[in-house]
């Protein structure tokens, strides 16, 4: 990270470590999924392909992250449970919840065509996520029992509701009929009016889907001349169980007890209010500027696999910018964004009430929507290049108390852009000239800006100041007043999101554009 007089802004970042021995659950929920399912014409009350897509994404999340032992999902939500002693990203809440939401969303878009081969995705999907801290196995047990009970009650209600709609009732009439009804009454409505035995409906609809890691023994023959070798391998299996919070279920799946712990007794009465106490609902300080900064996760590998040009791939940067534009158009309260390489900082005005300023929801929603848009727009910027695997991003929110400090934060990021781009330009020119990466690093060690400029000019005939401004200044995304003309006369003005590459360190830009 570059050193500058603006480095002090890092002191506003706070630690959000989930302390041991809390068990960690990351729960994701579909954002605006009622609209998403309507626009994409999902079958009601359950669309089997949509549920299988959710299960597929959850399975791939478990396969990617070894520390996730168990997941439970239904409808448009999934809960991921980490092993007891996880050190996943050193247990930082924002990192954990944003990475899971980002990767899940990227997978959802990337895998859509496998489950809906004849249906084009309409409307960008995204998810919100939160952390649930479980200080004991009893709390985890109550949480899982609560979520499965929600699955039961929601599915039973929805099944009745949509059968009534299909029979000719209006939505208002269906809601009135079901208002105040108990479980048995709903079962009677289904059986007497529609001939449906609720217990005979697919178990995935009634019980949700439980994904868990299990150890299996496999036999490998490494060489023909040697004896086969047996080894333990972890695999993910899907179970539709009536009670995933029961002692018998956990005893039947010993790997759960090994990695998480065992339940001492079965849970009967679940108090929703009790479980909700353990959900992290950190609210960001009022009347402060909020920055949501997202960074590509393992993007060095991603850019290498995708064959991005070094030191800068202009199309990749334009794709990032396009995603940032979509963020400003989607979320009220985000007034400015600055991006370089695989990172983007989004500035929320100090009086924003987006998600009532709840940290986890703001961060996860922004990261998820950005990830989704990135995968959707990939073909637009790389029409001849296959997306080898879904990328993901992590994010965090930081509060800055004054206009001057938010200005300094943005200046810090642009200074960092200048220094890193100058270094990377020299480094990759040296590598392309035949130097090894170690030799290039050695030649650049301790050099100052002027020395790097001289190196570029003398060795490669490059005037650094003439390189594309998008590389040197990064990209600023903001609302701009645009005049609309009619027959040569100004008809009206409207705000439009634009991407420009100004100097945001000096005062000039801010005298013309204010964050207020």
mmCIF file with all atom_site columns, N, CA and C in Angstrom, residues 257-318:
data_model
loop_
_atom_site.group_PDB
_atom_site.id
_atom_site.type_symbol
_atom_site.label_atom_id
_atom_site.label_alt_id
_atom_site.label_comp_id
_atom_site.label_asym_id
_atom_site.label_entity_id
_atom_site.label_seq_id
_atom_site.pdbx_PDB_ins_code
_atom_site.Cartn_x
_atom_site.Cartn_y
_atom_site.Cartn_z
_atom_site.occupancy
_atom_site.B_iso_or_equiv
_atom_site.pdbx_formal_charge
_atom_site.auth_seq_id
_atom_site.auth_comp_id
_atom_site.auth_asym_id
_atom_site.auth_atom_id
_atom_site.pdbx_PDB_model_num
ATOM 1   N N  . UNK A 1 257 ? -20.933 -33.556 14.501  1.00 0.00 ? 257 UNK A N  1
ATOM 2   C CA . UNK A 1 257 ? -20.520 -33.527 15.909  1.00 0.00 ? 257 UNK A CA 1
ATOM 3   C C  . UNK A 1 257 ? -19.020 -33.285 16.039  1.00 0.00 ? 257 UNK A C  1
ATOM 4   N N  . UNK A 1 258 ? -18.273 -33.854 15.116  1.00 0.00 ? 258 UNK A N  1
ATOM 5   C CA . UNK A 1 258 ? -16.813 -33.725 15.156  1.00 0.00 ? 258 UNK A CA 1
ATOM 6   C C  . UNK A 1 258 ? -16.381 -32.278 14.930  1.00 0.00 ? 258 UNK A C  1
ATOM 7   N N  . UNK A 1 259 ? -16.997 -31.592 13.978  1.00 0.00 ? 259 UNK A N  1
ATOM 8   C CA . UNK A 1 259 ? -16.561 -30.251 13.593  1.00 0.00 ? 259 UNK A CA 1
ATOM 9   C C  . UNK A 1 259 ? -17.309 -29.118 14.306  1.00 0.00 ? 259 UNK A C  1
ATOM 10  N N  . UNK A 1 260 ? -18.506 -29.412 14.817  1.00 0.00 ? 260 UNK A N  1
ATOM 11  C CA . UNK A 1 260 ? -19.307 -28.359 15.438  1.00 0.00 ? 260 UNK A CA 1
ATOM 12  C C  . UNK A 1 260 ? -19.606 -28.634 16.904  1.00 0.00 ? 260 UNK A C  1
ATOM 13  N N  . UNK A 1 261 ? -19.942 -29.868 17.200  1.00 0.00 ? 261 UNK A N  1
ATOM 14  C CA . UNK A 1 261 ? -20.353 -30.235 18.544  1.00 0.00 ? 261 UNK A CA 1
ATOM 15  C C  . UNK A 1 261 ? -21.673 -30.983 18.484  1.00 0.00 ? 261 UNK A C  1
ATOM 16  N N  . UNK A 1 262 ? -22.103 -31.537 19.604  1.00 0.00 ? 262 UNK A N  1
ATOM 17  C CA . UNK A 1 262 ? -23.328 -32.345 19.624  1.00 0.00 ? 262 UNK A CA 1
ATOM 18  C C  . UNK A 1 262 ? -24.445 -31.624 20.384  1.00 0.00 ? 262 UNK A C  1
ATOM 19  N N  . UNK A 1 263 ? -25.666 -32.040 20.090  1.00 0.00 ? 263 UNK A N  1
ATOM 20  C CA . UNK A 1 263 ? -26.821 -31.522 20.815  1.00 0.00 ? 263 UNK A CA 1
ATOM 21  C C  . UNK A 1 263 ? -27.096 -32.431 22.001  1.00 0.00 ? 263 UNK A C  1
ATOM 22  N N  . UNK A 1 264 ? -27.318 -31.839 23.178  1.00 0.00 ? 264 UNK A N  1
ATOM 23  C CA . UNK A 1 264 ? -27.547 -32.637 24.387  1.00 0.00 ? 264 UNK A CA 1
ATOM 24  C C  . UNK A 1 264 ? -28.971 -33.142 24.466  1.00 0.00 ? 264 UNK A C  1
ATOM 25  N N  . UNK A 1 265 ? -29.919 -32.378 23.936  1.00 0.00 ? 265 UNK A N  1
ATOM 26  C CA . UNK A 1 265 ? -31.312 -32.812 23.960  1.00 0.00 ? 265 UNK A CA 1
ATOM 27  C C  . UNK A 1 265 ? -32.051 -32.174 22.791  1.00 0.00 ? 265 UNK A C  1
ATOM 28  N N  . UNK A 1 266 ? -33.248 -32.672 22.518  1.00 0.00 ? 266 UNK A N  1
ATOM 29  C CA . UNK A 1 266 ? -34.037 -32.111 21.428  1.00 0.00 ? 266 UNK A CA 1
ATOM 30  C C  . UNK A 1 266 ? -34.650 -30.784 21.854  1.00 0.00 ? 266 UNK A C  1
ATOM 31  N N  . UNK A 1 267 ? -34.842 -29.892 20.883  1.00 0.00 ? 267 UNK A N  1
ATOM 32  C CA . UNK A 1 267 ? -35.427 -28.586 21.166  1.00 0.00 ? 267 UNK A CA 1
ATOM 33  C C  . UNK A 1 267 ? -36.919 -28.650 20.850  1.00 0.00 ? 267 UNK A C  1
ATOM 34  N N  . UNK A 1 268 ? -37.721 -28.107 21.729  1.00 0.00 ? 268 UNK A N  1
ATOM 35  C CA . UNK A 1 268 ? -39.171 -28.147 21.537  1.00 0.00 ? 268 UNK A CA 1
ATOM 36  C C  . UNK A 1 268 ? -39.725 -26.760 21.244  1.00 0.00 ? 268 UNK A C  1
ATOM 37  N N  . UNK A 1 269 ? -39.825 -25.944 22.258  1.00 0.00 ? 269 UNK A N  1
ATOM 38  C CA . UNK A 1 269 ? -40.367 -24.596 22.061  1.00 0.00 ? 269 UNK A CA 1
ATOM 39  C C  . UNK A 1 269 ? -39.271 -23.641 21.576  1.00 0.00 ? 269 UNK A C  1
ATOM 40  N N  . UNK A 1 270 ? -39.493 -23.058 20.401  1.00 0.00 ? 270 UNK A N  1
ATOM 41  C CA . UNK A 1 270 ? -38.520 -22.121 19.833  1.00 0.00 ? 270 UNK A CA 1
ATOM 42  C C  . UNK A 1 270 ? -39.079 -20.715 19.960  1.00 0.00 ? 270 UNK A C  1
ATOM 43  N N  . UNK A 1 271 ? -38.352 -19.869 20.643  1.00 0.00 ? 271 UNK A N  1
ATOM 44  C CA . UNK A 1 271 ? -38.769 -18.474 20.746  1.00 0.00 ? 271 UNK A CA 1
ATOM 45  C C  . UNK A 1 271 ? -37.956 -17.651 19.737  1.00 0.00 ? 271 UNK A C  1
ATOM 46  N N  . UNK A 1 272 ? -38.660 -17.163 18.725  1.00 0.00 ? 272 UNK A N  1
ATOM 47  C CA . UNK A 1 272 ? -38.006 -16.412 17.657  1.00 0.00 ? 272 UNK A CA 1
ATOM 48  C C  . UNK A 1 272 ? -37.245 -15.209 18.215  1.00 0.00 ? 272 UNK A C  1
ATOM 49  N N  . UNK A 1 273 ? -37.823 -14.547 19.202  1.00 0.00 ? 273 UNK A N  1
ATOM 50  C CA . UNK A 1 273 ? -37.200 -13.355 19.774  1.00 0.00 ? 273 UNK A CA 1
ATOM 51  C C  . UNK A 1 273 ? -35.858 -13.703 20.414  1.00 0.00 ? 273 UNK A C  1
ATOM 52  N N  . UNK A 1 274 ? -35.787 -14.909 21.007  1.00 0.00 ? 274 UNK A N  1
ATOM 53  C CA . UNK A 1 274 ? -34.550 -15.356 21.652  1.00 0.00 ? 274 UNK A CA 1
ATOM 54  C C  . UNK A 1 274 ? -33.451 -15.541 20.613  1.00 0.00 ? 274 UNK A C  1
ATOM 55  N N  . UNK A 1 275 ? -33.760 -16.204 19.496  1.00 0.00 ? 275 UNK A N  1
ATOM 56  C CA . UNK A 1 275 ? -32.762 -16.460 18.455  1.00 0.00 ? 275 UNK A CA 1
ATOM 57  C C  . UNK A 1 275 ? -32.300 -15.156 17.816  1.00 0.00 ? 275 UNK A C  1
ATOM 58  N N  . UNK A 1 276 ? -33.234 -14.220 17.626  1.00 0.00 ? 276 UNK A N  1
ATOM 59  C CA . UNK A 1 276 ? -32.896 -12.960 16.963  1.00 0.00 ? 276 UNK A CA 1
ATOM 60  C C  . UNK A 1 276 ? -31.907 -12.123 17.763  1.00 0.00 ? 276 UNK A C  1
ATOM 61  N N  . UNK A 1 277 ? -31.802 -12.398 19.073  1.00 0.00 ? 277 UNK A N  1
ATOM 62  C CA . UNK A 1 277 ? -30.853 -11.657 19.900  1.00 0.00 ? 277 UNK A CA 1
ATOM 63  C C  . UNK A 1 277 ? -29.416 -11.852 19.432  1.00 0.00 ? 277 UNK A C  1
ATOM 64  N N  . UNK A 1 278 ? -29.162 -12.967 18.768  1.00 0.00 ? 278 UNK A N  1
ATOM 65  C CA . UNK A 1 278 ? -27.798 -13.313 18.387  1.00 0.00 ? 278 UNK A CA 1
ATOM 66  C C  . UNK A 1 278 ? -27.453 -12.888 16.959  1.00 0.00 ? 278 UNK A C  1
ATOM 67  N N  . UNK A 1 279 ? -28.399 -12.230 16.274  1.00 0.00 ? 279 UNK A N  1
ATOM 68  C CA . UNK A 1 279 ? -28.130 -11.725 14.940  1.00 0.00 ? 279 UNK A CA 1
ATOM 69  C C  . UNK A 1 279 ? -27.425 -10.381 15.049  1.00 0.00 ? 279 UNK A C  1
ATOM 70  N N  . UNK A 1 280 ? -26.304 -10.256 14.371  1.00 0.00 ? 280 UNK A N  1
ATOM 71  C CA . UNK A 1 280 ? -25.530 -9.015  14.412  1.00 0.00 ? 280 UNK A CA 1
ATOM 72  C C  . UNK A 1 280 ? -26.239 -7.938  13.609  1.00 0.00 ? 280 UNK A C  1
ATOM 73  N N  . UNK A 1 281 ? -26.640 -6.853  14.289  1.00 0.00 ? 281 UNK A N  1
ATOM 74  C CA . UNK A 1 281 ? -27.352 -5.756  13.626  1.00 0.00 ? 281 UNK A CA 1
ATOM 75  C C  . UNK A 1 281 ? -26.612 -4.447  13.851  1.00 0.00 ? 281 UNK A C  1
ATOM 76  N N  . UNK A 1 282 ? -25.321 -4.446  13.621  1.00 0.00 ? 282 UNK A N  1
ATOM 77  C CA . UNK A 1 282 ? -24.517 -3.248  13.847  1.00 0.00 ? 282 UNK A CA 1
ATOM 78  C C  . UNK A 1 282 ? -24.965 -2.112  12.932  1.00 0.00 ? 282 UNK A C  1
ATOM 79  N N  . UNK A 1 283 ? -25.337 -0.985  13.527  1.00 0.00 ? 283 UNK A N  1
ATOM 80  C CA . UNK A 1 283 ? -25.730 0.187   12.749  1.00 0.00 ? 283 UNK A CA 1
ATOM 81  C C  . UNK A 1 283 ? -24.580 1.172   12.683  1.00 0.00 ? 283 UNK A C  1
ATOM 82  N N  . UNK A 1 284 ? -24.359 1.739   11.502  1.00 0.00 ? 284 UNK A N  1
ATOM 83  C CA . UNK A 1 284 ? -23.275 2.691   11.306  1.00 0.00 ? 284 UNK A CA 1
ATOM 84  C C  . UNK A 1 284 ? -23.645 4.045   11.908  1.00 0.00 ? 284 UNK A C  1
ATOM 85  N N  . UNK A 1 285 ? -22.648 4.750   12.389  1.00 0.00 ? 285 UNK A N  1
ATOM 86  C CA . UNK A 1 285 ? -22.873 6.010   13.103  1.00 0.00 ? 285 UNK A CA 1
ATOM 87  C C  . UNK A 1 285 ? -23.707 6.989   12.278  1.00 0.00 ? 285 UNK A C  1
ATOM 88  N N  . UNK A 1 286 ? -24.693 7.623   12.907  1.00 0.00 ? 286 UNK A N  1
ATOM 89  C CA . UNK A 1 286 ? -25.506 8.599   12.170  1.00 0.00 ? 286 UNK A CA 1
ATOM 90  C C  . UNK A 1 286 ? -24.698 9.839   11.797  1.00 0.00 ? 286 UNK A C  1
ATOM 91  N N  . UNK A 1 287 ? -25.132 10.501  10.720  1.00 0.00 ? 287 UNK A N  1
ATOM 92  C CA . UNK A 1 287 ? -24.542 11.770  10.274  1.00 0.00 ? 287 UNK A CA 1
ATOM 93  C C  . UNK A 1 287 ? -23.036 11.663  10.007  1.00 0.00 ? 287 UNK A C  1
ATOM 94  N N  . UNK A 1 288 ? -22.615 10.490  9.538   1.00 0.00 ? 288 UNK A N  1
ATOM 95  C CA . UNK A 1 288 ? -21.239 10.322  9.068   1.00 0.00 ? 288 UNK A CA 1
ATOM 96  C C  . UNK A 1 288 ? -21.285 9.834   7.620   1.00 0.00 ? 288 UNK A C  1
ATOM 97  N N  . UNK A 1 289 ? -20.255 10.185  6.864   1.00 0.00 ? 289 UNK A N  1
ATOM 98  C CA . UNK A 1 289 ? -20.135 9.673   5.506   1.00 0.00 ? 289 UNK A CA 1
ATOM 99  C C  . UNK A 1 289 ? -19.775 8.197   5.590   1.00 0.00 ? 289 UNK A C  1
ATOM 100 N N  . UNK A 1 290 ? -20.415 7.385   4.779   1.00 0.00 ? 290 UNK A N  1
ATOM 101 C CA . UNK A 1 290 ? -20.127 5.947   4.760   1.00 0.00 ? 290 UNK A CA 1
ATOM 102 C C  . UNK A 1 290 ? -19.437 5.602   3.444   1.00 0.00 ? 290 UNK A C  1
ATOM 103 N N  . UNK A 1 291 ? -18.352 4.867   3.541   1.00 0.00 ? 291 UNK A N  1
ATOM 104 C CA . UNK A 1 291 ? -17.698 4.332   2.351   1.00 0.00 ? 291 UNK A CA 1
ATOM 105 C C  . UNK A 1 291 ? -17.796 2.814   2.380   1.00 0.00 ? 291 UNK A C  1
ATOM 106 N N  . UNK A 1 292 ? -18.363 2.251   1.338   1.00 0.00 ? 292 UNK A N  1
ATOM 107 C CA . UNK A 1 292 ? -18.331 0.798   1.150   1.00 0.00 ? 292 UNK A CA 1
ATOM 108 C C  . UNK A 1 292 ? -17.238 0.519   0.125   1.00 0.00 ? 292 UNK A C  1
ATOM 109 N N  . UNK A 1 293 ? -16.188 -0.116  0.586   1.00 0.00 ? 293 UNK A N  1
ATOM 110 C CA . UNK A 1 293 ? -15.076 -0.417  -0.323  1.00 0.00 ? 293 UNK A CA 1
ATOM 111 C C  . UNK A 1 293 ? -15.062 -1.899  -0.622  1.00 0.00 ? 293 UNK A C  1
ATOM 112 N N  . UNK A 1 294 ? -15.078 -2.236  -1.900  1.00 0.00 ? 294 UNK A N  1
ATOM 113 C CA . UNK A 1 294 ? -15.022 -3.635  -2.305  1.00 0.00 ? 294 UNK A CA 1
ATOM 114 C C  . UNK A 1 294 ? -13.698 -3.898  -3.013  1.00 0.00 ? 294 UNK A C  1
ATOM 115 N N  . UNK A 1 295 ? -13.189 -5.107  -2.827  1.00 0.00 ? 295 UNK A N  1
ATOM 116 C CA . UNK A 1 295 ? -11.931 -5.531  -3.449  1.00 0.00 ? 295 UNK A CA 1
ATOM 117 C C  . UNK A 1 295 ? -12.118 -6.922  -4.034  1.00 0.00 ? 295 UNK A C  1
ATOM 118 N N  . UNK A 1 296 ? -11.495 -7.155  -5.182  1.00 0.00 ? 296 UNK A N  1
ATOM 119 C CA . UNK A 1 296 ? -11.539 -8.487  -5.766  1.00 0.00 ? 296 UNK A CA 1
ATOM 120 C C  . UNK A 1 296 ? -10.836 -9.492  -4.871  1.00 0.00 ? 296 UNK A C  1
ATOM 121 N N  . UNK A 1 297 ? -11.426 -10.652 -4.705  1.00 0.00 ? 297 UNK A N  1
ATOM 122 C CA . UNK A 1 297 ? -10.827 -11.714 -3.897  1.00 0.00 ? 297 UNK A CA 1
ATOM 123 C C  . UNK A 1 297 ? -9.989  -12.616 -4.803  1.00 0.00 ? 297 UNK A C  1
ATOM 124 N N  . UNK A 1 298 ? -8.688  -12.684 -4.500  1.00 0.00 ? 298 UNK A N  1
ATOM 125 C CA . UNK A 1 298 ? -7.744  -13.482 -5.305  1.00 0.00 ? 298 UNK A CA 1
ATOM 126 C C  . UNK A 1 298 ? -7.822  -13.086 -6.785  1.00 0.00 ? 298 UNK A C  1
ATOM 127 N N  . UNK A 1 299 ? -7.840  -11.774 -7.033  1.00 0.00 ? 299 UNK A N  1
ATOM 128 C CA . UNK A 1 299 ? -7.974  -11.308 -8.407  1.00 0.00 ? 299 UNK A CA 1
ATOM 129 C C  . UNK A 1 299 ? -6.694  -11.448 -9.220  1.00 0.00 ? 299 UNK A C  1
ATOM 130 N N  . UNK A 1 300 ? -5.561  -11.612 -8.551  1.00 0.00 ? 300 UNK A N  1
ATOM 131 C CA . UNK A 1 300 ? -4.328  -11.883 -9.304  1.00 0.00 ? 300 UNK A CA 1
ATOM 132 C C  . UNK A 1 300 ? -4.490  -13.189 -10.080 1.00 0.00 ? 300 UNK A C  1
ATOM 133 N N  . UNK A 1 301 ? -5.010  -14.188 -9.390  1.00 0.00 ? 301 UNK A N  1
ATOM 134 C CA . UNK A 1 301 ? -5.226  -15.482 -10.054 1.00 0.00 ? 301 UNK A CA 1
ATOM 135 C C  . UNK A 1 301 ? -6.309  -15.357 -11.123 1.00 0.00 ? 301 UNK A C  1
ATOM 136 N N  . UNK A 1 302 ? -7.400  -14.656 -10.782 1.00 0.00 ? 302 UNK A N  1
ATOM 137 C CA . UNK A 1 302 ? -8.500  -14.501 -11.733 1.00 0.00 ? 302 UNK A CA 1
ATOM 138 C C  . UNK A 1 302 ? -8.018  -13.822 -13.015 1.00 0.00 ? 302 UNK A C  1
ATOM 139 N N  . UNK A 1 303 ? -7.248  -12.731 -12.862 1.00 0.00 ? 303 UNK A N  1
ATOM 140 C CA . UNK A 1 303 ? -6.779  -11.997 -14.044 1.00 0.00 ? 303 UNK A CA 1
ATOM 141 C C  . UNK A 1 303 ? -5.799  -12.844 -14.854 1.00 0.00 ? 303 UNK A C  1
ATOM 142 N N  . UNK A 1 304 ? -5.032  -13.675 -14.167 1.00 0.00 ? 304 UNK A N  1
ATOM 143 C CA . UNK A 1 304 ? -4.086  -14.554 -14.868 1.00 0.00 ? 304 UNK A CA 1
ATOM 144 C C  . UNK A 1 304 ? -4.824  -15.632 -15.660 1.00 0.00 ? 304 UNK A C  1
ATOM 145 N N  . UNK A 1 305 ? -5.806  -16.263 -15.020 1.00 0.00 ? 305 UNK A N  1
ATOM 146 C CA . UNK A 1 305 ? -6.591  -17.315 -15.678 1.00 0.00 ? 305 UNK A CA 1
ATOM 147 C C  . UNK A 1 305 ? -7.351  -16.739 -16.878 1.00 0.00 ? 305 UNK A C  1
ATOM 148 N N  . UNK A 1 306 ? -7.858  -15.525 -16.725 1.00 0.00 ? 306 UNK A N  1
ATOM 149 C CA . UNK A 1 306 ? -8.637  -14.909 -17.802 1.00 0.00 ? 306 UNK A CA 1
ATOM 150 C C  . UNK A 1 306 ? -7.756  -14.254 -18.878 1.00 0.00 ? 306 UNK A C  1
ATOM 151 N N  . UNK A 1 307 ? -6.446  -14.223 -18.634 1.00 0.00 ? 307 UNK A N  1
ATOM 152 C CA . UNK A 1 307 ? -5.532  -13.664 -19.624 1.00 0.00 ? 307 UNK A CA 1
ATOM 153 C C  . UNK A 1 307 ? -5.644  -12.152 -19.775 1.00 0.00 ? 307 UNK A C  1
ATOM 154 N N  . UNK A 1 308 ? -5.862  -11.439 -18.661 1.00 0.00 ? 308 UNK A N  1
ATOM 155 C CA . UNK A 1 308 ? -5.923  -9.977  -18.728 1.00 0.00 ? 308 UNK A CA 1
ATOM 156 C C  . UNK A 1 308 ? -4.557  -9.419  -19.145 1.00 0.00 ? 308 UNK A C  1
ATOM 157 N N  . UNK A 1 309 ? -4.584  -8.325  -19.891 1.00 0.00 ? 309 UNK A N  1
ATOM 158 C CA . UNK A 1 309 ? -3.350  -7.658  -20.285 1.00 0.00 ? 309 UNK A CA 1
ATOM 159 C C  . UNK A 1 309 ? -2.694  -7.025  -19.063 1.00 0.00 ? 309 UNK A C  1
ATOM 160 N N  . UNK A 1 310 ? -1.345  -7.019  -19.066 1.00 0.00 ? 310 UNK A N  1
ATOM 161 C CA . UNK A 1 310 ? -0.593  -6.411  -17.980 1.00 0.00 ? 310 UNK A CA 1
ATOM 162 C C  . UNK A 1 310 ? 0.150   -5.186  -18.501 1.00 0.00 ? 310 UNK A C  1
ATOM 163 N N  . UNK A 1 311 ? 0.271   -4.123  -17.717 1.00 0.00 ? 311 UNK A N  1
ATOM 164 C CA . UNK A 1 311 ? -0.182  -3.953  -16.336 1.00 0.00 ? 311 UNK A CA 1
ATOM 165 C C  . UNK A 1 311 ? -1.658  -3.577  -16.200 1.00 0.00 ? 311 UNK A C  1
ATOM 166 N N  . UNK A 1 312 ? -2.310  -3.191  -17.294 1.00 0.00 ? 312 UNK A N  1
ATOM 167 C CA . UNK A 1 312 ? -3.718  -2.797  -17.227 1.00 0.00 ? 312 UNK A CA 1
ATOM 168 C C  . UNK A 1 312 ? -4.467  -3.419  -18.393 1.00 0.00 ? 312 UNK A C  1
ATOM 169 N N  . UNK A 1 313 ? -5.639  -3.930  -18.105 1.00 0.00 ? 313 UNK A N  1
ATOM 170 C CA . UNK A 1 313 ? -6.531  -4.406  -19.165 1.00 0.00 ? 313 UNK A CA 1
ATOM 171 C C  . UNK A 1 313 ? -7.697  -3.425  -19.238 1.00 0.00 ? 313 UNK A C  1
ATOM 172 N N  . UNK A 1 314 ? -7.723  -2.631  -20.312 1.00 0.00 ? 314 UNK A N  1
ATOM 173 C CA . UNK A 1 314 ? -8.707  -1.552  -20.397 1.00 0.00 ? 314 UNK A CA 1
ATOM 174 C C  . UNK A 1 314 ? -10.140 -2.084  -20.381 1.00 0.00 ? 314 UNK A C  1
ATOM 175 N N  . UNK A 1 315 ? -10.369 -3.213  -21.045 1.00 0.00 ? 315 UNK A N  1
ATOM 176 C CA . UNK A 1 315 ? -11.717 -3.772  -21.060 1.00 0.00 ? 315 UNK A CA 1
ATOM 177 C C  . UNK A 1 315 ? -12.140 -4.222  -19.665 1.00 0.00 ? 315 UNK A C  1
ATOM 178 N N  . UNK A 1 316 ? -11.216 -4.796  -18.913 1.00 0.00 ? 316 UNK A N  1
ATOM 179 C CA . UNK A 1 316 ? -11.529 -5.221  -17.541 1.00 0.00 ? 316 UNK A CA 1
ATOM 180 C C  . UNK A 1 316 ? -11.867 -4.015  -16.667 1.00 0.00 ? 316 UNK A C  1
ATOM 181 N N  . UNK A 1 317 ? -11.132 -2.915  -16.855 1.00 0.00 ? 317 UNK A N  1
ATOM 182 C CA . UNK A 1 317 ? -11.423 -1.692  -16.090 1.00 0.00 ? 317 UNK A CA 1
ATOM 183 C C  . UNK A 1 317 ? -12.780 -1.115  -16.483 1.00 0.00 ? 317 UNK A C  1
ATOM 184 N N  . UNK A 1 318 ? -13.089 -1.162  -17.769 1.00 0.00 ? 318 UNK A N  1
ATOM 185 C CA . UNK A 1 318 ? -14.385 -0.644  -18.222 1.00 0.00 ? 318 UNK A CA 1
ATOM 186 C C  . UNK A 1 318 ? -15.531 -1.505  -17.697 1.00 0.00 ? 318 UNK A C  1
#
